[in-house]
Coordinates of C-alpha atoms in Angstrom, one line a residue:
M1 CA 172.4 138.8 143.4
S2 CA 170.7 138.5 140.1
N3 CA 171.4 135.6 137.6
E4 CA 172.8 138.1 135.1
T5 CA 175.5 139.7 137.7
E6 CA 176.4 135.8 138.5
L7 CA 176.8 135.2 134.8
N8 CA 178.9 138.4 134.4
Q9 CA 181.4 137.5 137.0
A10 CA 181.7 133.6 136.1
G11 CA 185.2 133.6 135.3
F12 CA 186.1 135.3 138.6
D13 CA 184.0 132.9 140.4
A14 CA 185.6 130.0 138.9
I15 CA 189.1 131.1 140.2
A16 CA 187.8 132.1 143.6
H17 CA 186.1 128.4 143.6
A18 CA 189.4 126.7 142.9
M19 CA 191.4 128.7 145.4
G20 CA 188.6 128.0 148.1
Q21 CA 188.9 124.2 147.4
L22 CA 192.6 124.3 147.9
Y23 CA 192.3 126.5 151.1
P24 CA 189.0 125.4 152.6
G25 CA 187.8 127.4 155.6
Q26 CA 190.5 130.2 155.0
K27 CA 189.7 133.8 153.9
G28 CA 192.3 135.1 151.5
F29 CA 193.9 138.6 151.4
Y30 CA 192.5 140.2 148.3
Y31 CA 194.5 143.3 146.9
G32 CA 192.0 144.8 144.5
T33 CA 192.8 147.3 142.0
V34 CA 191.0 150.6 142.5
I35 CA 190.5 151.6 138.8
P36 CA 191.2 148.5 136.5
A37 CA 192.6 148.8 133.3
F38 CA 189.5 148.4 131.3
L39 CA 188.0 151.7 133.2
G40 CA 191.1 153.5 132.3
G41 CA 193.5 152.6 135.3
N42 CA 197.1 151.8 135.1
D43 CA 196.8 148.3 136.6
P44 CA 196.0 145.6 134.3
L45 CA 195.0 143.2 136.7
D46 CA 191.6 143.3 138.7
G47 CA 193.4 142.0 141.8
V48 CA 195.6 139.6 143.5
E49 CA 194.5 137.3 146.1
V50 CA 197.0 135.9 148.6
W51 CA 196.5 132.5 150.9
K52 CA 198.6 131.2 153.6
S53 CA 199.8 127.8 153.0
E54 CA 201.6 125.2 155.2
R55 CA 202.6 122.8 152.3
G56 CA 206.2 122.3 151.7
I57 CA 207.3 125.1 154.0
P58 CA 205.1 127.8 155.2
H59 CA 204.7 130.4 152.6
W60 CA 202.3 132.9 150.9
H61 CA 200.5 131.7 147.7
Y62 CA 199.5 134.6 145.4
V63 CA 197.1 134.2 142.6
T64 CA 196.0 136.9 139.9
Y65 CA 192.8 137.7 138.7
G66 CA 192.7 139.4 135.2
F67 CA 194.8 137.6 132.5
T68 CA 191.4 135.5 131.8
E69 CA 188.1 136.9 131.0
L70 CA 186.7 137.2 134.5
Y71 CA 183.3 138.6 133.3
Q72 CA 181.5 138.4 130.1
K73 CA 183.0 136.5 127.2
E74 CA 184.9 139.0 125.1
S75 CA 187.1 137.1 122.7
D76 CA 186.2 134.9 119.6
D77 CA 187.9 131.9 120.9
P78 CA 185.3 129.9 122.8
K79 CA 187.9 127.3 124.1
E80 CA 190.4 129.7 125.9
S81 CA 189.6 132.3 128.4
G82 CA 191.5 135.6 127.8
Y83 CA 195.3 134.8 127.6
G84 CA 194.6 131.5 128.9
F85 CA 196.4 131.7 132.3
E86 CA 196.5 133.5 135.6
L87 CA 199.8 133.9 137.4
T88 CA 200.8 132.5 141.0
F89 CA 203.6 133.0 142.9
R90 CA 204.7 131.5 146.2
L91 CA 206.9 133.3 148.7
K92 CA 208.5 131.9 151.9
R93 CA 206.9 133.4 155.1
E94 CA 208.8 135.2 157.6
G95 CA 206.5 135.3 160.5
E96 CA 204.3 138.0 158.9
E97 CA 200.7 138.4 159.9
E98 CA 200.1 139.8 156.4
P99 CA 201.7 139.0 153.2
P100 CA 204.3 141.2 151.6
V101 CA 202.7 143.5 149.0
W102 CA 205.9 143.7 146.6
P103 CA 204.8 140.5 144.9
V104 CA 201.7 142.0 144.1
N105 CA 203.5 144.7 142.3
L106 CA 205.6 142.2 140.6
L107 CA 202.5 140.5 139.2
Q108 CA 201.0 143.7 138.0
N109 CA 204.3 144.6 136.1
L110 CA 204.3 141.1 134.6
A111 CA 200.6 141.8 133.6
R112 CA 201.7 145.3 131.9
Y113 CA 204.6 143.4 129.8
V114 CA 201.7 140.9 128.6
F115 CA 199.1 143.5 128.1
S116 CA 201.4 145.9 126.2
S117 CA 203.3 143.5 124.0
G118 CA 200.8 140.6 123.4
N119 CA 203.7 138.3 124.3
V120 CA 202.3 135.4 126.7
F121 CA 204.1 133.1 129.2
G122 CA 203.8 129.4 129.2
P123 CA 205.2 126.3 131.0
G124 CA 209.0 126.4 130.5
H125 CA 209.4 129.9 129.7
H126 CA 211.8 132.2 131.5
M127 CA 212.1 136.0 131.8
N128 CA 215.3 138.2 132.8
A129 CA 214.0 140.8 135.5
N130 CA 217.3 142.8 135.0
G131 CA 217.5 143.2 138.7
P132 CA 216.2 141.9 142.2
I133 CA 212.6 140.5 141.7
A134 CA 212.1 142.4 145.1
L135 CA 213.0 146.0 144.4
E136 CA 215.3 147.6 147.0
S137 CA 216.4 144.0 148.2
D138 CA 219.9 142.3 147.6
T139 CA 218.3 139.1 146.8
Q140 CA 220.3 136.8 144.2
L141 CA 216.8 136.1 142.6
T142 CA 216.9 138.3 139.4
A143 CA 214.9 136.3 137.0
L144 CA 211.7 134.2 136.7
A145 CA 210.7 131.0 135.2
F146 CA 207.5 129.6 134.5
R147 CA 205.6 126.1 135.1
T148 CA 202.0 125.0 135.7
D149 CA 201.2 125.4 139.3
P150 CA 201.3 121.8 140.8
E151 CA 198.5 122.2 143.1
L152 CA 196.1 124.2 141.0
G153 CA 196.8 122.9 137.5
E154 CA 194.1 123.7 134.8
L155 CA 190.7 124.8 134.9
D156 CA 187.7 125.0 132.6
T157 CA 185.7 128.2 133.4
P158 CA 182.4 129.4 131.5
N159 CA 184.6 131.7 129.5
G160 CA 186.9 129.0 128.3
H161 CA 189.9 126.8 129.5
M162 CA 193.1 128.3 131.5
I163 CA 196.0 127.2 133.5
F164 CA 197.4 128.4 136.8
L165 CA 201.1 129.4 135.9
Q166 CA 203.5 129.6 138.6
A167 CA 206.1 132.4 138.3
V168 CA 209.2 131.0 140.0
G169 CA 212.1 133.3 141.2
I170 CA 215.6 132.1 139.9
T171 CA 219.0 133.5 139.9
H172 CA 221.1 134.6 137.0
D173 CA 223.1 131.5 136.4
E174 CA 220.1 129.4 137.1
M175 CA 218.4 131.1 134.1
E176 CA 221.4 130.5 132.0
A177 CA 221.5 126.8 133.1
L178 CA 217.7 126.4 132.3
M179 CA 218.3 127.9 128.9
C180 CA 220.8 125.3 128.2
W181 CA 218.3 122.5 129.1
N182 CA 214.6 122.2 129.3
G183 CA 212.7 124.8 131.4
E184 CA 210.0 122.3 132.7
K185 CA 212.7 119.6 133.5
F186 CA 214.8 122.1 135.2
L187 CA 212.0 123.4 137.4
R188 CA 211.2 119.8 138.4
A189 CA 214.8 119.1 139.3
M190 CA 214.6 122.3 141.2
E191 CA 211.4 121.4 143.2
E192 CA 213.6 118.1 144.5
K193 CA 215.6 120.9 146.4
I194 CA 213.2 123.5 147.0
P195 CA 209.6 122.3 147.9
L196 CA 207.0 123.8 145.4
C197 CA 209.7 126.1 144.0
I198 CA 208.8 128.6 146.8
A199 CA 210.7 131.7 146.5
D200 CA 213.2 132.4 149.5
L201 CA 215.0 135.9 148.8
A202 CA 217.8 134.7 151.1
R203 CA 218.9 131.6 149.3
G204 CA 221.9 131.3 147.1
S205 CA 222.1 129.7 143.5
L206 CA 221.4 125.9 143.1
M207 CA 224.2 125.8 140.5
E208 CA 226.9 126.1 143.4
S209 CA 225.5 122.6 144.6
P210 CA 227.7 119.7 143.2
S211 CA 224.7 117.3 143.1
F212 CA 222.5 120.0 141.3
R213 CA 224.9 120.9 138.8
S214 CA 225.7 117.3 138.1
L215 CA 221.9 116.5 137.5
W216 CA 221.7 119.5 135.2
Q217 CA 224.7 118.4 133.2
Q218 CA 223.4 115.0 132.8
G219 CA 220.0 116.5 131.5
V220 CA 221.9 118.8 129.1
E221 CA 223.8 115.9 127.8
K222 CA 220.9 113.8 127.3
D223 CA 218.2 116.2 126.1
G224 CA 220.2 119.3 124.7
S225 CA 218.4 122.6 125.0
S226 CA 214.8 123.4 124.4
T227 CA 215.7 127.2 123.8
G228 CA 216.4 128.0 120.3
F229 CA 216.8 131.7 120.6
L230 CA 219.5 133.7 122.6
Y231 CA 219.7 137.4 122.8
M232 CA 223.3 138.8 123.4
D233 CA 224.0 142.4 123.1
E234 CA 227.5 142.2 121.7
I235 CA 227.5 140.4 118.5
G236 CA 229.0 141.1 115.2
A237 CA 228.8 139.2 112.0
K238 CA 230.2 139.6 108.4
L239 CA 230.7 137.7 105.3
S240 CA 233.1 138.7 102.8
A241 CA 234.6 136.8 100.0
G242 CA 233.5 133.5 101.5
T243 CA 235.1 134.4 104.8
V244 CA 233.1 134.7 108.0
T245 CA 234.1 137.1 110.8
L246 CA 232.0 136.6 114.2
R247 CA 232.5 139.0 117.1
F248 CA 231.2 138.2 120.7
G249 CA 231.5 139.8 123.9
A250 CA 233.6 138.0 126.5
G251 CA 231.0 138.3 129.1
H252 CA 228.6 136.0 127.2
I253 CA 230.9 133.1 126.4
Q254 CA 229.9 130.5 128.9
T255 CA 226.3 130.9 128.0
L256 CA 227.0 130.6 124.2
L257 CA 229.6 127.6 124.9
N258 CA 226.7 125.8 126.6
M259 CA 224.0 126.8 124.1
L260 CA 226.2 125.9 121.0
Q261 CA 226.7 122.3 122.5
A262 CA 223.1 121.9 123.8
R263 CA 221.4 123.0 120.4
V264 CA 223.8 122.7 117.4
G265 CA 225.7 119.9 119.1
K266 CA 222.5 118.0 119.3
G267 CA 221.5 118.6 115.7
R268 CA 219.4 121.5 116.3
D269 CA 219.3 125.2 115.2
L270 CA 220.4 128.2 117.4
Y271 CA 219.6 131.7 116.6
L272 CA 221.5 134.6 118.2
Q273 CA 220.1 138.1 118.2
G274 CA 222.3 141.1 119.0
E275 CA 221.8 144.8 118.8
D276 CA 223.3 145.1 115.4
A277 CA 223.6 141.5 114.0
S278 CA 222.2 138.3 114.2
V279 CA 223.5 134.7 113.4
F280 CA 221.5 131.6 112.6
F281 CA 223.6 128.6 113.6
Q282 CA 222.8 125.1 111.9
P283 CA 224.2 121.9 112.0
G284 CA 225.5 120.2 108.8
E285 CA 228.1 120.6 106.1
F286 CA 230.0 124.0 106.1
A287 CA 228.2 126.9 104.4
A288 CA 227.7 130.7 105.0
A289 CA 225.0 133.0 103.5
M290 CA 223.4 136.3 104.4
E291 CA 219.7 136.1 104.5
N292 CA 217.5 139.3 105.4
D293 CA 220.6 140.7 107.3
T294 CA 221.1 137.5 109.2
L295 CA 224.2 135.4 108.9
V296 CA 223.2 131.8 108.3
L297 CA 226.1 129.5 109.3
R298 CA 226.2 125.9 109.0
L299 CA 228.6 124.1 111.0
P300 CA 230.1 120.5 110.9
S301 CA 230.9 118.9 114.2
Q302 CA 234.7 119.5 113.8
A303 CA 234.2 123.2 113.2
L304 CA 231.9 123.3 116.1
D305 CA 234.3 121.8 118.3
E306 CA 237.0 124.1 117.4
L307 CA 234.8 127.2 117.7
R308 CA 233.9 126.1 121.1
A309 CA 237.6 125.5 122.0
I310 CA 238.6 128.9 120.9
L311 CA 235.6 130.6 122.8
R312 CA 237.3 129.4 125.9
S313 CA 240.2 131.9 125.3
H314 CA 240.7 135.4 126.5
A315 CA 240.1 138.4 124.3
G316 CA 241.7 138.4 121.0
V317 CA 241.4 137.4 117.3
Y318 CA 241.3 133.7 116.3
P319 CA 241.0 132.3 112.9
L320 CA 239.8 128.8 112.8
S321 CA 241.8 126.1 110.9
S322 CA 238.9 123.9 109.8
V323 CA 236.6 126.4 108.1
P324 CA 236.8 129.9 106.8
I325 CA 235.9 131.5 110.1
T326 CA 237.5 134.1 112.1
L327 CA 236.4 134.7 115.7
E328 CA 237.0 138.0 117.4
L329 CA 236.5 138.1 121.3
V330 CA 236.2 141.6 122.8
P331 CA 236.1 142.7 126.4
T332 CA 232.9 143.2 128.2
E333 CA 232.3 146.1 130.5
I334 CA 230.0 145.5 133.3
T335 CA 228.3 148.9 134.4
D336 CA 226.2 150.0 137.5
A337 CA 222.8 151.6 137.3
R338 CA 224.6 155.0 136.6
G339 CA 226.6 153.7 133.7
N340 CA 229.9 153.4 135.7
T341 CA 232.2 150.6 134.8
I342 CA 232.5 148.4 137.8
R343 CA 234.0 145.4 136.1
V344 CA 235.7 144.4 132.9
I345 CA 235.6 140.8 131.5
E346 CA 238.2 139.7 129.1

């Protein structure tokens, strides 16, 4: 192999060397892309390598090749390689001789999102998968959270710095709980229950554990939320003659309750984005104004407490007594993949 060829795959070799150090004497399973994206293919990653780990509990350890600059340096940033990370994923082994392929597809789909949107992941981030992370399964793991892989950490390559970012499978209510606290702290607490945050498709939600829920509540009360943005599809906001009208779908109330307390109740802002409206909550003396189609609403503590108390009600129309705000709670319809209503939350 020539020196030029070695140089051209220096980023690739740096990742391979890190994996070889973590798993000495083992040969990983490499799932390469036939036609990578830079040659016109549909798969953004060059490949995914999988290793057999006995740490924590026996599991498969997946690592991507392609978010960073694997070959020659292309970006203008000498300090960071590509997007600055490669993804890892850990899946509980079930006695298979070879690793399941579905996590490879999951990681390629995450790469498609990053490459097409330009949005990158980082420690403490989360993402709703809008369905099972393993397609055609009935797992409760329907979202992902991200943290620095505890065994691989960070790496300096000839093409710049990078981190190994572990994608962790979580349930929907775990995702909502994570949003109301701090993503990295939530995952550290999770690791006390689940070694290395290894994905187990058969597990239930940690929020059903009284000890874990208590730990989470203590964290929220102490730290508040590090998430300042919340998307809710059912939001309405009007300001007329100094009076504010807010409309929320009943299906999002518990998350909104937690986020209001964890953000505004801790002296921080909270931005709510819906399909047709957006509201920017701020702590402070009452004020309301429309700015660039967003309702900016400042709430004193008394009004916040009253708003949160009313949010616990059923669908209906409720005026607040402490400030000129009227709250409308409307039923939320839960539909299946075909659009059929399977449940109504009031």
